[in-house]
mmCIF file of C-alpha atoms in Angstrom:
data_model
loop_
_atom_site.group_PDB
_atom_site.id
_atom_site.type_symbol
_atom_site.label_atom_id
_atom_site.label_comp_id
_atom_site.label_asym_id
_atom_site.label_seq_id
_atom_site.Cartn_x
_atom_site.Cartn_y
_atom_site.Cartn_z
ATOM 1 C CA UNK A 1051 -8.375 -0.988 -12.092
ATOM 2 C CA UNK A 1052 -10.011 -3.705 -14.667
ATOM 3 C CA UNK A 1053 -13.650 -5.726 -13.942
ATOM 4 C CA UNK A 1054 -14.959 -8.360 -16.458
ATOM 5 C CA UNK A 1055 -19.343 -8.351 -16.538
ATOM 6 C CA UNK A 1056 -21.161 -11.367 -17.915
ATOM 7 C CA UNK A 1057 -24.485 -11.161 -17.484
ATOM 8 C CA UNK A 1058 -26.083 -14.323 -16.270
ATOM 9 C CA UNK A 1059 -24.863 -17.461 -15.549
ATOM 10 C CA UNK A 1060 -26.378 -20.164 -17.657
ATOM 11 C CA UNK A 1061 -27.402 -19.314 -21.889
ATOM 12 C CA UNK A 1062 -29.100 -22.404 -23.122
ATOM 13 C CA UNK A 1063 -29.452 -22.686 -27.088
ATOM 14 C CA UNK A 1064 -30.550 -25.245 -29.569
ATOM 15 C CA UNK A 1065 -27.960 -27.889 -31.652
ATOM 16 C CA UNK A 1066 -27.223 -25.669 -35.192
ATOM 17 C CA UNK A 1067 -28.807 -22.537 -33.775
ATOM 18 C CA UNK A 1068 -26.387 -19.194 -32.703
ATOM 19 C CA UNK A 1069 -24.508 -19.455 -29.780
ATOM 20 C CA UNK A 1070 -23.602 -15.506 -28.228
ATOM 21 C CA UNK A 1071 -22.344 -14.429 -24.344
ATOM 22 C CA UNK A 1072 -21.962 -11.400 -23.593
ATOM 23 C CA UNK A 1073 -18.826 -9.692 -22.029
ATOM 24 C CA UNK A 1074 -18.808 -6.007 -21.518
ATOM 25 C CA UNK A 1075 -15.635 -4.798 -19.400
ATOM 26 C CA UNK A 1076 -14.071 -1.963 -17.521
ATOM 27 C CA UNK A 1077 -10.578 -0.697 -17.866
ATOM 28 C CA UNK A 1078 -8.687 2.730 -17.264
ATOM 29 C CA UNK A 1079 -5.908 1.765 -20.481
ATOM 30 C CA UNK A 1080 -6.382 -0.098 -23.033
ATOM 31 C CA UNK A 1081 -7.615 -3.416 -22.823
ATOM 32 C CA UNK A 1082 -6.187 -7.358 -23.549
ATOM 33 C CA UNK A 1083 -9.627 -9.298 -23.864
ATOM 34 C CA UNK A 1084 -9.511 -12.977 -23.525
ATOM 35 C CA UNK A 1085 -12.588 -15.456 -24.218
ATOM 36 C CA UNK A 1086 -11.782 -18.882 -22.256
ATOM 37 C CA UNK A 1087 -13.657 -22.111 -22.174
ATOM 38 C CA UNK A 1088 -13.404 -25.276 -19.349
ATOM 39 C CA UNK A 1089 -14.927 -28.679 -20.005
ATOM 40 C CA UNK A 1090 -16.058 -30.065 -17.282
ATOM 41 C CA UNK A 1091 -13.104 -31.545 -14.757
ATOM 42 C CA UNK A 1092 -10.065 -29.994 -16.858
ATOM 43 C CA UNK A 1093 -8.200 -26.259 -17.481
ATOM 44 C CA UNK A 1094 -8.536 -23.623 -19.050
ATOM 45 C CA UNK A 1095 -8.457 -23.670 -22.867
ATOM 46 C CA UNK A 1096 -8.432 -20.383 -24.978
ATOM 47 C CA UNK A 1097 -10.816 -19.990 -27.491
ATOM 48 C CA UNK A 1098 -9.349 -16.525 -28.631
ATOM 49 C CA UNK A 1099 -7.592 -12.952 -28.137
ATOM 50 C CA UNK A 1100 -8.041 -9.190 -28.558
ATOM 51 C CA UNK A 1101 -4.402 -7.582 -28.051
ATOM 52 C CA UNK A 1102 -4.236 -5.197 -30.934
ATOM 53 C CA UNK A 1103 -5.240 -4.588 -34.840
ATOM 54 C CA UNK A 1104 -8.478 -6.297 -36.232
ATOM 55 C CA UNK A 1105 -11.401 -5.840 -33.782
ATOM 56 C CA UNK A 1106 -12.808 -8.764 -35.355
ATOM 57 C CA UNK A 1107 -11.316 -11.948 -33.927
ATOM 58 C CA UNK A 1108 -11.803 -15.303 -34.809
ATOM 59 C CA UNK A 1109 -10.580 -18.798 -32.116
ATOM 60 C CA UNK A 1110 -10.850 -22.312 -32.490
ATOM 61 C CA UNK A 1111 -13.870 -24.402 -32.881
ATOM 62 C CA UNK A 1112 -16.192 -21.551 -35.278
ATOM 63 C CA UNK A 1113 -15.747 -19.209 -32.272
ATOM 64 C CA UNK A 1114 -15.504 -15.289 -33.185
ATOM 65 C CA UNK A 1115 -15.276 -12.431 -31.090
ATOM 66 C CA UNK A 1116 -15.906 -8.157 -31.775
ATOM 67 C CA UNK A 1117 -14.227 -5.673 -29.795
ATOM 68 C CA UNK A 1118 -15.807 -2.318 -29.729
ATOM 69 C CA UNK A 1119 -14.470 -0.088 -27.637
ATOM 70 C CA UNK A 1120 -17.528 2.876 -27.896
ATOM 71 C CA UNK A 1121 -20.077 -0.215 -26.132
ATOM 72 C CA UNK A 1122 -16.742 -1.061 -24.064
ATOM 73 C CA UNK A 1123 -17.643 -5.232 -24.903
ATOM 74 C CA UNK A 1124 -16.483 -8.362 -26.264
ATOM 75 C CA UNK A 1125 -19.075 -10.607 -27.003
ATOM 76 C CA UNK A 1126 -18.397 -13.958 -28.030
ATOM 77 C CA UNK A 1127 -20.275 -15.222 -30.834
ATOM 78 C CA UNK A 1128 -20.549 -19.029 -32.747
ATOM 79 C CA UNK A 1129 -23.356 -19.218 -36.091
ATOM 80 C CA UNK A 1130 -24.251 -22.551 -35.353
ATOM 81 C CA UNK A 1131 -24.157 -24.894 -31.798
ATOM 82 C CA UNK A 1132 -22.411 -27.628 -31.857
ATOM 83 C CA UNK A 1133 -23.265 -30.499 -28.420
ATOM 84 C CA UNK A 1134 -19.691 -30.794 -27.691
ATOM 85 C CA UNK A 1135 -19.696 -26.992 -26.986
ATOM 86 C CA UNK A 1136 -21.383 -27.329 -23.825
ATOM 87 C CA UNK A 1137 -19.260 -26.078 -21.640
ATOM 88 C CA UNK A 1138 -18.192 -23.094 -19.338
ATOM 89 C CA UNK A 1139 -17.065 -19.725 -20.720
ATOM 90 C CA UNK A 1140 -14.971 -17.036 -19.029
ATOM 91 C CA UNK A 1141 -14.346 -13.594 -20.215
ATOM 92 C CA UNK A 1142 -10.860 -12.209 -18.942
ATOM 93 C CA UNK A 1143 -8.962 -9.112 -19.362
ATOM 94 C CA UNK A 1144 -5.248 -7.654 -18.819
ATOM 95 C CA UNK A 1145 -3.921 -4.840 -19.023
ATOM 96 C CA UNK A 1146 -1.421 -3.591 -21.852
ATOM 97 C CA UNK A 1147 1.750 -2.824 -20.092
ATOM 98 C CA UNK A 1148 1.168 -4.728 -16.574
ATOM 99 C CA UNK A 1149 2.052 -7.821 -16.136
ATOM 100 C CA UNK A 1150 -1.001 -9.183 -17.452
ATOM 101 C CA UNK A 1151 -2.735 -11.319 -14.878
ATOM 102 C CA UNK A 1152 -6.033 -11.872 -15.907
ATOM 103 C CA UNK A 1153 -9.119 -10.033 -14.030
ATOM 104 C CA UNK A 1154 -12.265 -13.031 -14.896
ATOM 105 C CA UNK A 1155 -15.828 -12.510 -15.209
ATOM 106 C CA UNK A 1156 -17.713 -15.031 -13.262
ATOM 107 C CA UNK A 1157 -18.673 -17.400 -16.855
ATOM 108 C CA UNK A 1158 -21.847 -18.585 -18.232
ATOM 109 C CA UNK A 1159 -22.217 -21.637 -18.725
ATOM 110 C CA UNK A 1160 -23.466 -22.783 -22.231
ATOM 111 C CA UNK A 1161 -25.863 -25.966 -22.344
ATOM 112 C CA UNK A 1162 -26.776 -27.418 -26.270
ATOM 113 C CA UNK A 1163 -30.121 -28.729 -26.681
ATOM 114 C CA UNK A 1164 -30.301 -32.084 -28.985
ATOM 115 C CA UNK B 263 4.772 -31.106 -26.359
ATOM 116 C CA UNK B 264 3.562 -31.355 -22.338
ATOM 117 C CA UNK B 265 1.862 -28.763 -20.906
ATOM 118 C CA UNK B 266 1.210 -27.094 -17.749
ATOM 119 C CA UNK B 267 0.816 -30.179 -15.110
ATOM 120 C CA UNK B 268 -0.395 -29.574 -11.831
ATOM 121 C CA UNK B 269 0.093 -31.850 -8.301
ATOM 122 C CA UNK B 270 -1.827 -33.484 -6.469
ATOM 123 C CA UNK B 271 -5.104 -33.413 -8.641
ATOM 124 C CA UNK B 272 -6.989 -33.737 -5.387
ATOM 125 C CA UNK B 273 -5.996 -32.798 -1.905
ATOM 126 C CA UNK B 274 -8.207 -33.382 1.179
ATOM 127 C CA UNK B 275 -6.686 -32.263 4.308
ATOM 128 C CA UNK B 276 -7.961 -30.764 7.965
ATOM 129 C CA UNK B 277 -8.535 -27.208 9.002
ATOM 130 C CA UNK B 278 -5.169 -26.441 10.446
ATOM 131 C CA UNK B 279 -2.831 -28.380 7.953
ATOM 132 C CA UNK B 280 0.155 -27.169 5.898
ATOM 133 C CA UNK B 281 -0.474 -27.867 1.994
ATOM 134 C CA UNK B 282 1.320 -27.575 -0.828
ATOM 135 C CA UNK B 283 0.434 -27.464 -4.041
ATOM 136 C CA UNK B 284 2.697 -28.385 -7.378
ATOM 137 C CA UNK B 285 2.739 -26.914 -11.130
ATOM 138 C CA UNK B 286 5.409 -27.402 -13.741
ATOM 139 C CA UNK B 287 5.352 -24.624 -15.873
ATOM 140 C CA UNK B 288 5.845 -25.952 -20.086
ATOM 141 C CA UNK B 289 9.203 -25.446 -20.515
ATOM 142 C CA UNK B 290 11.097 -22.615 -21.871
ATOM 143 C CA UNK B 291 7.769 -20.239 -20.222
ATOM 144 C CA UNK B 292 9.459 -17.270 -18.288
ATOM 145 C CA UNK B 293 6.273 -16.267 -16.101
ATOM 146 C CA UNK B 294 4.011 -18.296 -13.938
ATOM 147 C CA UNK B 295 1.136 -17.830 -12.770
ATOM 148 C CA UNK B 296 -1.385 -18.937 -9.652
ATOM 149 C CA UNK B 297 -4.996 -18.530 -10.215
ATOM 150 C CA UNK B 298 -7.904 -19.783 -7.922
ATOM 151 C CA UNK B 299 -11.351 -21.077 -8.708
ATOM 152 C CA UNK B 300 -14.613 -20.955 -5.855
ATOM 153 C CA UNK B 301 -18.312 -21.035 -6.612
ATOM 154 C CA UNK B 302 -18.389 -17.834 -4.170
ATOM 155 C CA UNK B 303 -15.398 -15.480 -5.707
ATOM 156 C CA UNK B 304 -14.687 -17.300 -9.385
ATOM 157 C CA UNK B 305 -11.536 -17.070 -10.785
ATOM 158 C CA UNK B 306 -8.940 -14.982 -8.942
ATOM 159 C CA UNK B 307 -5.407 -14.020 -9.443
ATOM 160 C CA UNK B 308 -3.005 -14.874 -6.609
ATOM 161 C CA UNK B 309 -0.105 -14.361 -7.656
ATOM 162 C CA UNK B 310 2.726 -13.982 -10.576
ATOM 163 C CA UNK B 311 6.334 -15.093 -11.600
ATOM 164 C CA UNK B 312 7.986 -12.962 -14.404
ATOM 165 C CA UNK B 313 12.356 -14.629 -14.753
ATOM 166 C CA UNK B 314 14.204 -13.042 -12.081
ATOM 167 C CA UNK B 315 12.142 -10.037 -11.016
ATOM 168 C CA UNK B 316 10.047 -9.845 -8.089
ATOM 169 C CA UNK B 317 6.721 -11.553 -7.626
ATOM 170 C CA UNK B 318 3.378 -9.573 -7.644
ATOM 171 C CA UNK B 319 1.834 -11.085 -4.789
ATOM 172 C CA UNK B 320 -0.772 -8.390 -5.116
ATOM 173 C CA UNK B 321 -3.499 -11.237 -5.079
ATOM 174 C CA UNK B 322 -3.215 -13.310 -2.100
ATOM 175 C CA UNK B 323 -5.535 -13.297 0.282
ATOM 176 C CA UNK B 324 -3.490 -13.586 3.719
ATOM 177 C CA UNK B 325 -0.170 -14.290 5.056
ATOM 178 C CA UNK B 326 -1.130 -17.938 5.240
ATOM 179 C CA UNK B 327 -0.753 -17.787 1.345
ATOM 180 C CA UNK B 328 3.051 -18.252 -0.079
ATOM 181 C CA UNK B 329 4.668 -19.026 -3.610
ATOM 182 C CA UNK B 330 7.641 -19.640 -4.392
ATOM 183 C CA UNK B 331 9.514 -20.307 -7.982
ATOM 184 C CA UNK B 332 12.328 -22.857 -7.830
ATOM 185 C CA UNK B 333 15.462 -21.899 -10.412
ATOM 186 C CA UNK B 334 13.502 -20.241 -12.572
ATOM 187 C CA UNK B 335 10.703 -23.485 -13.326
ATOM 188 C CA UNK B 336 8.869 -25.027 -10.712
ATOM 189 C CA UNK B 337 6.587 -23.524 -9.138
ATOM 190 C CA UNK B 338 5.049 -24.617 -4.997
ATOM 191 C CA UNK B 339 2.058 -22.870 -3.615
ATOM 192 C CA UNK B 340 1.704 -23.150 0.225
ATOM 193 C CA UNK B 341 -1.191 -22.465 2.298
ATOM 194 C CA UNK B 342 -0.654 -23.040 6.008
ATOM 195 C CA UNK B 343 -2.713 -23.249 8.838
ATOM 196 C CA UNK B 344 -5.683 -24.008 6.198
ATOM 197 C CA UNK B 345 -9.194 -22.846 6.349
ATOM 198 C CA UNK B 346 -12.403 -24.255 5.162
ATOM 199 C CA UNK B 347 -12.554 -20.527 2.823
ATOM 200 C CA UNK B 348 -9.663 -22.248 1.559
ATOM 201 C CA UNK B 349 -11.327 -24.848 -0.645
ATOM 202 C CA UNK B 350 -11.223 -24.197 -4.397
ATOM 203 C CA UNK B 351 -9.258 -25.611 -7.460
ATOM 204 C CA UNK B 352 -5.709 -23.300 -7.608
ATOM 205 C CA UNK B 353 -4.792 -23.650 -11.289
ATOM 206 C CA UNK B 354 -1.291 -22.664 -12.618
ATOM 207 C CA UNK B 355 -0.669 -21.165 -15.520
ATOM 208 C CA UNK B 356 2.459 -20.253 -17.796
ATOM 209 C CA UNK B 357 3.160 -18.301 -20.960
ATOM 210 C CA UNK B 358 5.965 -17.168 -22.883
ATOM 211 C CA UNK B 359 6.902 -13.509 -21.475
ATOM 212 C CA UNK B 360 3.969 -11.139 -21.020
ATOM 213 C CA UNK B 361 1.154 -9.946 -22.850
ATOM 214 C CA UNK B 362 1.779 -13.606 -24.194
ATOM 215 C CA UNK B 363 -1.248 -16.667 -24.091
ATOM 216 C CA UNK B 364 -1.168 -18.155 -21.172
ATOM 217 C CA UNK B 365 -1.775 -22.341 -20.916
ATOM 218 C CA UNK B 366 -3.637 -23.368 -17.610
ATOM 219 C CA UNK B 367 -3.054 -26.417 -15.649
ATOM 220 C CA UNK B 368 -5.439 -28.677 -14.830
ATOM 221 C CA UNK B 369 -5.554 -27.728 -11.374
ATOM 222 C CA UNK B 370 -5.285 -28.757 -7.783
ATOM 223 C CA UNK B 371 -8.697 -29.912 -6.199
ATOM 224 C CA UNK B 372 -8.117 -28.590 -2.516
ATOM 225 C CA UNK B 373 -11.385 -29.724 0.291
ATOM 226 C CA UNK B 374 -10.733 -28.529 3.665
ATOM 227 C CA UNK B 375 -12.624 -30.349 6.383
#
C-alpha cells in the first residue's frame, strides 16, 4: 500500500518569496510521484511528475521538485512566488507496475501576499 | 484538442434518489478513472477502466456505487439511494494508458439534501 503526507493545510508567502511545499510518501515498491494544482472551481492540473531518471524534475509555471529516495520526499519549490500561484496543491503517488491509480495527500492551500 | 468533460457540472438531489454522472474522456485515451473529492476524506480513488480489461472497483465505498464504460469511451458513475455523505465533487480523469499522465475533468459537484 502507498500513502502521502502533506504536513499542514495552509502556507502563506509574500510575492517574490520562495515557495516550499512538503510531501513525504510511503510505498512498498518504487513509486511514481506527482504534483497537481487545483484553482478554485476547476479540475486538477498536472504540475510535474517523477517516474524514472533524473531526480530533479521541472514542471510548468516555474515549479520543480526533487525526488529523494533516502528521505522518501518529493518537495515542491518555486524560487519566486507570483500572485497567480495561489491555489491548492496536491502531492500524489502511484505504484510502478500497477494500474496507476493515484493516492493523494490532503492538499495544501497556498496563499500569496502582495 | 478537447479535454475531459463531465456532466452535469452541479447536481442537487434528495436523499434516497439515484443519480448518474457522466464523463467524456479525451478521444483515444484508453484509461479512465473516477475519483471523489470531499471535505472529510480528501481525494479518493473510486474505479479504474483500462481498455477491455475488468475494471478495478477497489475504491468504491459501497455497493450503492457502480460505474460502466460503454464502447471504451464514455463512462457513467451511478449512485443509488443517495445519502448525505455522498455529497462531494466527483472527478473523472483519462490517460493514454497505464503510467501516462492523467488529465482531469472539471468535476460534478453533488449535493444530497
